[in-house]
PDB file of C-alpha atoms in Angstrom:
ATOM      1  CA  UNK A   1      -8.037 -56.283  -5.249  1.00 47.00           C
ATOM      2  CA  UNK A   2      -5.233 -54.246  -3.698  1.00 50.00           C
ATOM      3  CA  UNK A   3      -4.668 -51.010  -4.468  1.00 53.00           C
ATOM      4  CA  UNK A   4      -0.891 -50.295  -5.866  1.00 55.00           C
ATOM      5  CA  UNK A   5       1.157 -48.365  -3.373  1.00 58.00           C
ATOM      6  CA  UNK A   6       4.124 -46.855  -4.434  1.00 59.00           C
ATOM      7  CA  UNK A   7       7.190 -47.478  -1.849  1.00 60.00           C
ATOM      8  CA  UNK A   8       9.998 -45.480  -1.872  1.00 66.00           C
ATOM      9  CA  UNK A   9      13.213 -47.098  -3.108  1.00 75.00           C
ATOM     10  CA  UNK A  10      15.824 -47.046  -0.485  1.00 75.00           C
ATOM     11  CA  UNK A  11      19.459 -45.689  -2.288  1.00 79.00           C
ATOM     12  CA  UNK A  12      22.918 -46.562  -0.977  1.00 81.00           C
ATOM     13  CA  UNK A  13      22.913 -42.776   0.685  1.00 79.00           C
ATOM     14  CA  UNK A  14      19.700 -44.194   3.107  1.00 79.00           C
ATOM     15  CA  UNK A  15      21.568 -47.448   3.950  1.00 84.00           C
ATOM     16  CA  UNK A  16      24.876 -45.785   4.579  1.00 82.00           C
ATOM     17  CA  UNK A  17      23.519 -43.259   6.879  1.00 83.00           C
ATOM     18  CA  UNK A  18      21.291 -45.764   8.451  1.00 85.00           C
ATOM     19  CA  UNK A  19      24.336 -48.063   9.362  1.00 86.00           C
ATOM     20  CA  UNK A  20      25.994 -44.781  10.527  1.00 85.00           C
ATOM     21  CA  UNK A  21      23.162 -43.861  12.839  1.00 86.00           C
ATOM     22  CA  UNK A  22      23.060 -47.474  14.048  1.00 89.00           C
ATOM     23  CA  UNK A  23      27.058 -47.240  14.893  1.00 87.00           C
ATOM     24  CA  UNK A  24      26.244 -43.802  16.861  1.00 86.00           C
ATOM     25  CA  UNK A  25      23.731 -45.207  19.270  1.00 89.00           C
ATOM     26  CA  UNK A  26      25.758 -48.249  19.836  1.00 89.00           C
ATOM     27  CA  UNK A  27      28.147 -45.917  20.836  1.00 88.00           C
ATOM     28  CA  UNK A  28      26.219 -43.813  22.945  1.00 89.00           C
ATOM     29  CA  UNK A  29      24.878 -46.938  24.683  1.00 91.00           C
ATOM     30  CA  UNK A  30      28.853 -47.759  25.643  1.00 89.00           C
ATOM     31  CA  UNK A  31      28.946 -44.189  26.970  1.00 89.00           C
ATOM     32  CA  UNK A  32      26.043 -44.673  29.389  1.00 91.00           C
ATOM     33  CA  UNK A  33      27.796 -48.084  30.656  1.00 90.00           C
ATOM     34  CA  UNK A  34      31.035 -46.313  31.450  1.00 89.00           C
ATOM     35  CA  UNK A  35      29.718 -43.637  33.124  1.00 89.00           C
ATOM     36  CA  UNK A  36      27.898 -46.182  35.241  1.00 90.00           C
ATOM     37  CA  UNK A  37      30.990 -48.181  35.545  1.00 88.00           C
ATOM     38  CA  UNK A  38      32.772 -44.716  36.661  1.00 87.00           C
ATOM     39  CA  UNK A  39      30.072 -43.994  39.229  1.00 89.00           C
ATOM     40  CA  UNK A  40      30.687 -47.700  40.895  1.00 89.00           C
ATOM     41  CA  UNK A  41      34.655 -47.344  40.459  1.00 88.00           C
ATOM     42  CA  UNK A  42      34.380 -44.480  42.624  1.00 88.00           C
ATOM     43  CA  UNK A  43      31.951 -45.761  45.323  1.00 89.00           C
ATOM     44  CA  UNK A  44      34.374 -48.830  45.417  1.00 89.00           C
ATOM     45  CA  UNK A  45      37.669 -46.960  46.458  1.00 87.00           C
ATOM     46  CA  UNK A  46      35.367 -45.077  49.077  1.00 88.00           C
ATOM     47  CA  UNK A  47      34.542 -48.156  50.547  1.00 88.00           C
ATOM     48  CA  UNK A  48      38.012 -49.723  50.785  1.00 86.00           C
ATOM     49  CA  UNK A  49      39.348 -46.737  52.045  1.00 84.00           C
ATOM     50  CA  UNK A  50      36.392 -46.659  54.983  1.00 86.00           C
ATOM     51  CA  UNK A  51      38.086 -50.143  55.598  1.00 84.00           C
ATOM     52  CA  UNK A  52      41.991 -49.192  55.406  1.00 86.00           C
ATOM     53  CA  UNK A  53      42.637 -51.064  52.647  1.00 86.00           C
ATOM     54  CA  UNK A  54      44.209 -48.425  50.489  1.00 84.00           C
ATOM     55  CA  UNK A  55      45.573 -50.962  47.922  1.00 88.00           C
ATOM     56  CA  UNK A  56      42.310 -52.090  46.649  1.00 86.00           C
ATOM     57  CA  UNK A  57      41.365 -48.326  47.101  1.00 86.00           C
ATOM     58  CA  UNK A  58      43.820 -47.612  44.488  1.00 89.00           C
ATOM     59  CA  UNK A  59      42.875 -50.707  42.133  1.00 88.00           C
ATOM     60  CA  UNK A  60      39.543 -48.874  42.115  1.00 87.00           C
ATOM     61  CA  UNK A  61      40.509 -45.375  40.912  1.00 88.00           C
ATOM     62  CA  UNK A  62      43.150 -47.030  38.589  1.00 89.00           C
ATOM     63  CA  UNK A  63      39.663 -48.754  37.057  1.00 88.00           C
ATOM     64  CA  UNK A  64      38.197 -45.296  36.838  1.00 88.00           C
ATOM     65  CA  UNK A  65      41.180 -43.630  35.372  1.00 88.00           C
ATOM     66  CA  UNK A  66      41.024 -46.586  32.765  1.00 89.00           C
ATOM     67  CA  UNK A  67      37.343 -46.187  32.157  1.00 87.00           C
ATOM     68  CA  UNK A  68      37.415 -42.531  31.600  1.00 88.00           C
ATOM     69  CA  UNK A  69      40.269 -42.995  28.727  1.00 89.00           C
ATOM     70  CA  UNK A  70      38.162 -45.227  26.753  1.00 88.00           C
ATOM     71  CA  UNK A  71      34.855 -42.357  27.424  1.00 88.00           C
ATOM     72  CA  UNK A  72      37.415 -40.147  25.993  1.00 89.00           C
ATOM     73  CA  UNK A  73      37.885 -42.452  22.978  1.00 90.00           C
ATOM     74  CA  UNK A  74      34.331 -42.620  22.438  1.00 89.00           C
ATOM     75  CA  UNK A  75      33.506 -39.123  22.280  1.00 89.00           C
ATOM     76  CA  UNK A  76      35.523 -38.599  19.509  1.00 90.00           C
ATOM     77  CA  UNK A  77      33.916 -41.633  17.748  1.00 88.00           C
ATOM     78  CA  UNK A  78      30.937 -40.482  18.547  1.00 88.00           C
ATOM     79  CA  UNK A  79      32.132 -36.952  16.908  1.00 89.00           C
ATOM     80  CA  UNK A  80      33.122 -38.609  14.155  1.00 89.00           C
ATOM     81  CA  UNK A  81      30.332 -40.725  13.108  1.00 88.00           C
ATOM     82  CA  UNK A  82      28.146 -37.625  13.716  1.00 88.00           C
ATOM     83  CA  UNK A  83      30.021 -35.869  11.552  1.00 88.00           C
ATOM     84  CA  UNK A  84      30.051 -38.412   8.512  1.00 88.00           C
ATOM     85  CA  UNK A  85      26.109 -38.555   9.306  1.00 88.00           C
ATOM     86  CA  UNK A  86      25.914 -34.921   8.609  1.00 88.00           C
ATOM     87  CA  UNK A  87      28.652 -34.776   5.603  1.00 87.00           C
ATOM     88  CA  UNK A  88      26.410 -37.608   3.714  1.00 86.00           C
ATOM     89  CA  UNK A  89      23.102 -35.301   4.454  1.00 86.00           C
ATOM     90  CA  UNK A  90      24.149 -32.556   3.417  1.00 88.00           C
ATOM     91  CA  UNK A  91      25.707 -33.602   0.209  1.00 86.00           C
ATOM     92  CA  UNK A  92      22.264 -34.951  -0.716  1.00 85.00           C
ATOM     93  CA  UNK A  93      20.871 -32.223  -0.476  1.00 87.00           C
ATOM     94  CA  UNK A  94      23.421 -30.744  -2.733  1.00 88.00           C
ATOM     95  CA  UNK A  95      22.410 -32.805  -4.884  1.00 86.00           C
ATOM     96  CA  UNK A  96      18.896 -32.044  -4.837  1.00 86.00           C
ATOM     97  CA  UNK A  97      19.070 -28.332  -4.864  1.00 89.00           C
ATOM     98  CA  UNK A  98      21.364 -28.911  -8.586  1.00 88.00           C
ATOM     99  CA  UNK A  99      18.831 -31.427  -9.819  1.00 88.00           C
ATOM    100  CA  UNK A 100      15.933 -28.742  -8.982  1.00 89.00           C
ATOM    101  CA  UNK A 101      18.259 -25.982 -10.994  1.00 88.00           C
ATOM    102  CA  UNK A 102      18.635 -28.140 -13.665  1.00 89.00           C
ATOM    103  CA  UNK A 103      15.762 -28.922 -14.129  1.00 89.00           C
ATOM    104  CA  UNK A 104      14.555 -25.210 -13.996  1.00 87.00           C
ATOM    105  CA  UNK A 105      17.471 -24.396 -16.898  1.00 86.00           C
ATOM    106  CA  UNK A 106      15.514 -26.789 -18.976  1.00 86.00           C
ATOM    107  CA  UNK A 107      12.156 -25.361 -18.100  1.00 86.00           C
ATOM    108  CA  UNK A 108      13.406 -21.693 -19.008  1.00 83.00           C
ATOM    109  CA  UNK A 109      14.773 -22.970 -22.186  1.00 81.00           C
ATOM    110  CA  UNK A 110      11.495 -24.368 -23.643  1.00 81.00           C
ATOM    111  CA  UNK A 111       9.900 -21.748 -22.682  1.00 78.00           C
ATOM    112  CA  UNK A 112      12.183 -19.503 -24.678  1.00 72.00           C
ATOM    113  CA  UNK A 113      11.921 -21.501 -27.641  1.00 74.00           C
ATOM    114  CA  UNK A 114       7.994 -20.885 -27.348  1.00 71.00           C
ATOM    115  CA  UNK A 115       8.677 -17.214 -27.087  1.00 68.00           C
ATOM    116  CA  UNK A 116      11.237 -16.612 -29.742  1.00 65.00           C
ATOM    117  CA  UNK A 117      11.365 -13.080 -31.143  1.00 66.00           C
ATOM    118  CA  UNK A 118       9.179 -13.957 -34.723  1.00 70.00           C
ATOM    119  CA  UNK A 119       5.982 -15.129 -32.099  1.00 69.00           C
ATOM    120  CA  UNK A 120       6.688 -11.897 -29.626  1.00 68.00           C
ATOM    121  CA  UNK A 121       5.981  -9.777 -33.160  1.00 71.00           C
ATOM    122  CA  UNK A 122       3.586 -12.124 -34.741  1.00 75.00           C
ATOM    123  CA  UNK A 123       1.798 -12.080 -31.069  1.00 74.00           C
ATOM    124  CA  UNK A 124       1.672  -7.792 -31.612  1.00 76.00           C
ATOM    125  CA  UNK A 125       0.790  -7.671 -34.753  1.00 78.00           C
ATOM    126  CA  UNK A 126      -2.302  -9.595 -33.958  1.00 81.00           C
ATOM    127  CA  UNK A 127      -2.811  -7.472 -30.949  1.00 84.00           C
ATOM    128  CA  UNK A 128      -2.565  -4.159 -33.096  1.00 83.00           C
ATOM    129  CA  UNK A 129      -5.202  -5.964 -36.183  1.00 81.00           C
ATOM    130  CA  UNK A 130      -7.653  -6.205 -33.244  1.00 82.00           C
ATOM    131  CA  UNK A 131      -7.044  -2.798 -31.914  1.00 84.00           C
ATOM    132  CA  UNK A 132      -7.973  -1.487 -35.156  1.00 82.00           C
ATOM    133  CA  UNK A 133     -10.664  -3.508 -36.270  1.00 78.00           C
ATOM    134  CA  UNK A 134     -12.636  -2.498 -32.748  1.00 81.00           C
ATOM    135  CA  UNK A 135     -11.933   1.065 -33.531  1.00 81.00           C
ATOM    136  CA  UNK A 136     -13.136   0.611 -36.976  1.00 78.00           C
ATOM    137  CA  UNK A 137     -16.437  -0.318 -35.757  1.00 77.00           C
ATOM    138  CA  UNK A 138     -16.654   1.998 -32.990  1.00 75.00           C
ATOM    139  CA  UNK A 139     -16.845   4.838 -35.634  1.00 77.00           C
ATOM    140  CA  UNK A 140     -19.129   2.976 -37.957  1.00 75.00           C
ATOM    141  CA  UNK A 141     -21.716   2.836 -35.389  1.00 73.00           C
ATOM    142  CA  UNK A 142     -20.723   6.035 -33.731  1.00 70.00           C
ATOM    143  CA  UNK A 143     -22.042   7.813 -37.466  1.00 72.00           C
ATOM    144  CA  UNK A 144     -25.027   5.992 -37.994  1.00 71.00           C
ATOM    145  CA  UNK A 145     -26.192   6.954 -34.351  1.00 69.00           C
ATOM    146  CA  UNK A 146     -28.299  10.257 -33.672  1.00 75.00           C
ATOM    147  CA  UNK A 147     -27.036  12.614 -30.618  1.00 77.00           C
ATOM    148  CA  UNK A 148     -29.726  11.784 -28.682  1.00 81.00           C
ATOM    149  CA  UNK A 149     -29.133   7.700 -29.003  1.00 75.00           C
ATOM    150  CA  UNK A 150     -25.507   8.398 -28.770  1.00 75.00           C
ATOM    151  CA  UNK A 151     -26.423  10.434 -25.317  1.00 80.00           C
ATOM    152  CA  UNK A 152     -28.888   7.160 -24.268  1.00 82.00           C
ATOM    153  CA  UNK A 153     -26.113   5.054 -24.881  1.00 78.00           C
ATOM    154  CA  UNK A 154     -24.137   6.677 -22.662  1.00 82.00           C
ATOM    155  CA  UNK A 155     -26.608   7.094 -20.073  1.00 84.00           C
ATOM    156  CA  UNK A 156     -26.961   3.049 -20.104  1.00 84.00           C
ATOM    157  CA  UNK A 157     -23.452   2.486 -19.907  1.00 81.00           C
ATOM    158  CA  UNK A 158     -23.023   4.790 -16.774  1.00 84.00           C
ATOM    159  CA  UNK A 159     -26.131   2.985 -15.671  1.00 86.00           C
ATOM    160  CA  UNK A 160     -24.291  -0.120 -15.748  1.00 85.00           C
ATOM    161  CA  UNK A 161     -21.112   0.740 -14.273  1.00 82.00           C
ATOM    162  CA  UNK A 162     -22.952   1.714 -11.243  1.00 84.00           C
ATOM    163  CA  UNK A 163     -24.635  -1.218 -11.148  1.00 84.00           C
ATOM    164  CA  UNK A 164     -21.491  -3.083 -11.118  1.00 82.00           C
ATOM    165  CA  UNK A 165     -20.124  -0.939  -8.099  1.00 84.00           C
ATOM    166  CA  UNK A 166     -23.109  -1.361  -6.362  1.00 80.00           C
ATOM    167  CA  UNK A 167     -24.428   2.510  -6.536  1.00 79.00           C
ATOM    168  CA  UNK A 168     -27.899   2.644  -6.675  1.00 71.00           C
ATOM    169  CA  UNK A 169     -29.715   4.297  -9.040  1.00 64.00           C
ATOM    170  CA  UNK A 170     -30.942   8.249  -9.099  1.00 62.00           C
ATOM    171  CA  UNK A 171     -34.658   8.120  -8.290  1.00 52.00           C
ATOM    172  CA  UNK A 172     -36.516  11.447  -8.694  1.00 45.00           C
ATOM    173  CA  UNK A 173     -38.234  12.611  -5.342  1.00 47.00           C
ATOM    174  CA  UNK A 174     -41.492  13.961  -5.399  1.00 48.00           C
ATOM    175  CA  UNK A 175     -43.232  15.799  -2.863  1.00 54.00           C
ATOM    176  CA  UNK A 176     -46.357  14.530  -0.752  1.00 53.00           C
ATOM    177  CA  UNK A 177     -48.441  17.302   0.787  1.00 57.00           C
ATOM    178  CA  UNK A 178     -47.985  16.913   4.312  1.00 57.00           C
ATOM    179  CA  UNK A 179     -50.235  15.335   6.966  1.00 55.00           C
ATOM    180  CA  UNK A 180     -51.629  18.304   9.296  1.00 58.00           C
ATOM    181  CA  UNK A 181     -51.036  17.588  12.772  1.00 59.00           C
ATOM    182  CA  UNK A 182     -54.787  18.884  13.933  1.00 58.00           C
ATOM    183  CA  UNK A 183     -58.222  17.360  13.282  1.00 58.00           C
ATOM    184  CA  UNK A 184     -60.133  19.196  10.516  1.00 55.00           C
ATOM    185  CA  UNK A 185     -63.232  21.137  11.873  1.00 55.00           C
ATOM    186  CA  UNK A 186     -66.802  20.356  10.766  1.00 53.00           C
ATOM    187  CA  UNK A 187     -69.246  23.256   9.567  1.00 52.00           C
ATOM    188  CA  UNK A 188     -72.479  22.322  11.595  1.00 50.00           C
ATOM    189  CA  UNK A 189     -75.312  24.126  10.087  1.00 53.00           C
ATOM    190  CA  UNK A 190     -77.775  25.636  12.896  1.00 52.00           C
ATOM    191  CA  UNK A 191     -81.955  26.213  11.971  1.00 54.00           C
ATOM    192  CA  UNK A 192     -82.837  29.791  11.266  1.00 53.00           C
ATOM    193  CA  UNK A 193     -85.037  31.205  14.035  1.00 52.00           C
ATOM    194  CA  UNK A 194     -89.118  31.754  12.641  1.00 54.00           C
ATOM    195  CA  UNK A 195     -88.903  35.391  12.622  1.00 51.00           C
ATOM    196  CA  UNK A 196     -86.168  35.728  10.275  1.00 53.00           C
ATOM    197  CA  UNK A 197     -87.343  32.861   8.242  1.00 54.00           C
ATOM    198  CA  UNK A 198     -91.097  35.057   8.190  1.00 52.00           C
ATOM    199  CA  UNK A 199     -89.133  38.320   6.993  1.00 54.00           C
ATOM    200  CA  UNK A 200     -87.188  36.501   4.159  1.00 53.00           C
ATOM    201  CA  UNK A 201     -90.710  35.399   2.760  1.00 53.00           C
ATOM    202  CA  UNK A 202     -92.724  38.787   3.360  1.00 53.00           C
ATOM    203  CA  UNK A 203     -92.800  40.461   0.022  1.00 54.00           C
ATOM    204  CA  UNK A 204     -91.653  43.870  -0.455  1.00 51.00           C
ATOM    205  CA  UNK A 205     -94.323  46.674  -1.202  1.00 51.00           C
ATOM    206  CA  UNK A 206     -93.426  48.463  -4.483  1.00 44.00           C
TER     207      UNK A 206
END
């Protein structure tokens, strides 16, 4: 099945300025063939004048002369249907730029119906209920709460603010003994020689 296409309807505006735009190149068109005509006009009286026939030399430029009137005529056709072309575009778009502010007039009006003065108040006074219901129970639970949860409360709530902002929370440092830099030295135990190990086991006369 084909799909629905909407097409855009054509007004009396479109087809008038169409039919003007159509009359302007016609115009322009003419204007290219006289200037051609011109050019030859000109090349033609050279010619018979190359030949001594100034009479036909004459005929010639009278041609041009002619030719050059009727450019004249349709430049300020030309003028003129450009001007109608622009008169008819721009008086559309007058027309659009009231139907826009109309339509805007309306749009302001309903929405100052919506927000008479009795829903502005009524719009308060349920702002101010809330106010006061929130601080109502922000001192009900602010007395039933010791210092020290009211102080851990607080703590969390700074805890999560930072946490929001991306801060990173205070860690307590604690400090490592510190790796010595030389190798510990080994106590090597050396045998006694057998003298001194005879004297520590000879008994002492009393």
């Amino acid at each position: 099945m084909g799909t629905n296409q909407s097409v855009p309807k054509i007004t009396s505006q479109d087809k008038a300025i169409l039919d003007l735009k159509l009359q302007r190149d016609k115009v322009r068109q003419y204007q290219r063939k006289i200037e051609s005509v011109l050019a030859r006009e000109q090349e033609i009286a050279k010619i018979h004048l190359q030949k001594g026939n100034k009479e036909r030399a004459l005929t010639a430029l009278r041609q041009k002369k002619y030719q050059q009137s009727l450019l004249v005529k349709t430049d300020q056709q030309l003028e003129t249907l450009e001007g109608l072309v622009s008169s008819i575009e721009f008086s559309l778009l007058e027309t659009s730029v009231l139907h826009g502010l109309k339509q805007g007039n309306e749009a302001l009006k309903e929405i100052h119906k919506e927000m008479n003065l009795e829903s502005v108040e009524k719009l308060l006074d349920e702002t101010q209920e809330a106010q006061a219901y929130q601080r109502e129970i922000d001192e009900m639970l602010a007395n039933n709460l010791t210092s020290e949860d009211e102080d851990a409360v607080q703590d969390e709530l700074k805890m999560l603010q930072d946490e929001a902002l991306g801060i990173a929370p205070n860690t307590v440092k604690v400090d490592m003994p510190s790796v010595p830099d030389s190798q510990p030295v080994t106590k090597v135990d050396t045998p006694e020689s057998p003298v001194k190990q005879a004297e520590e086991r000879t008994p002492v006369a009393a």
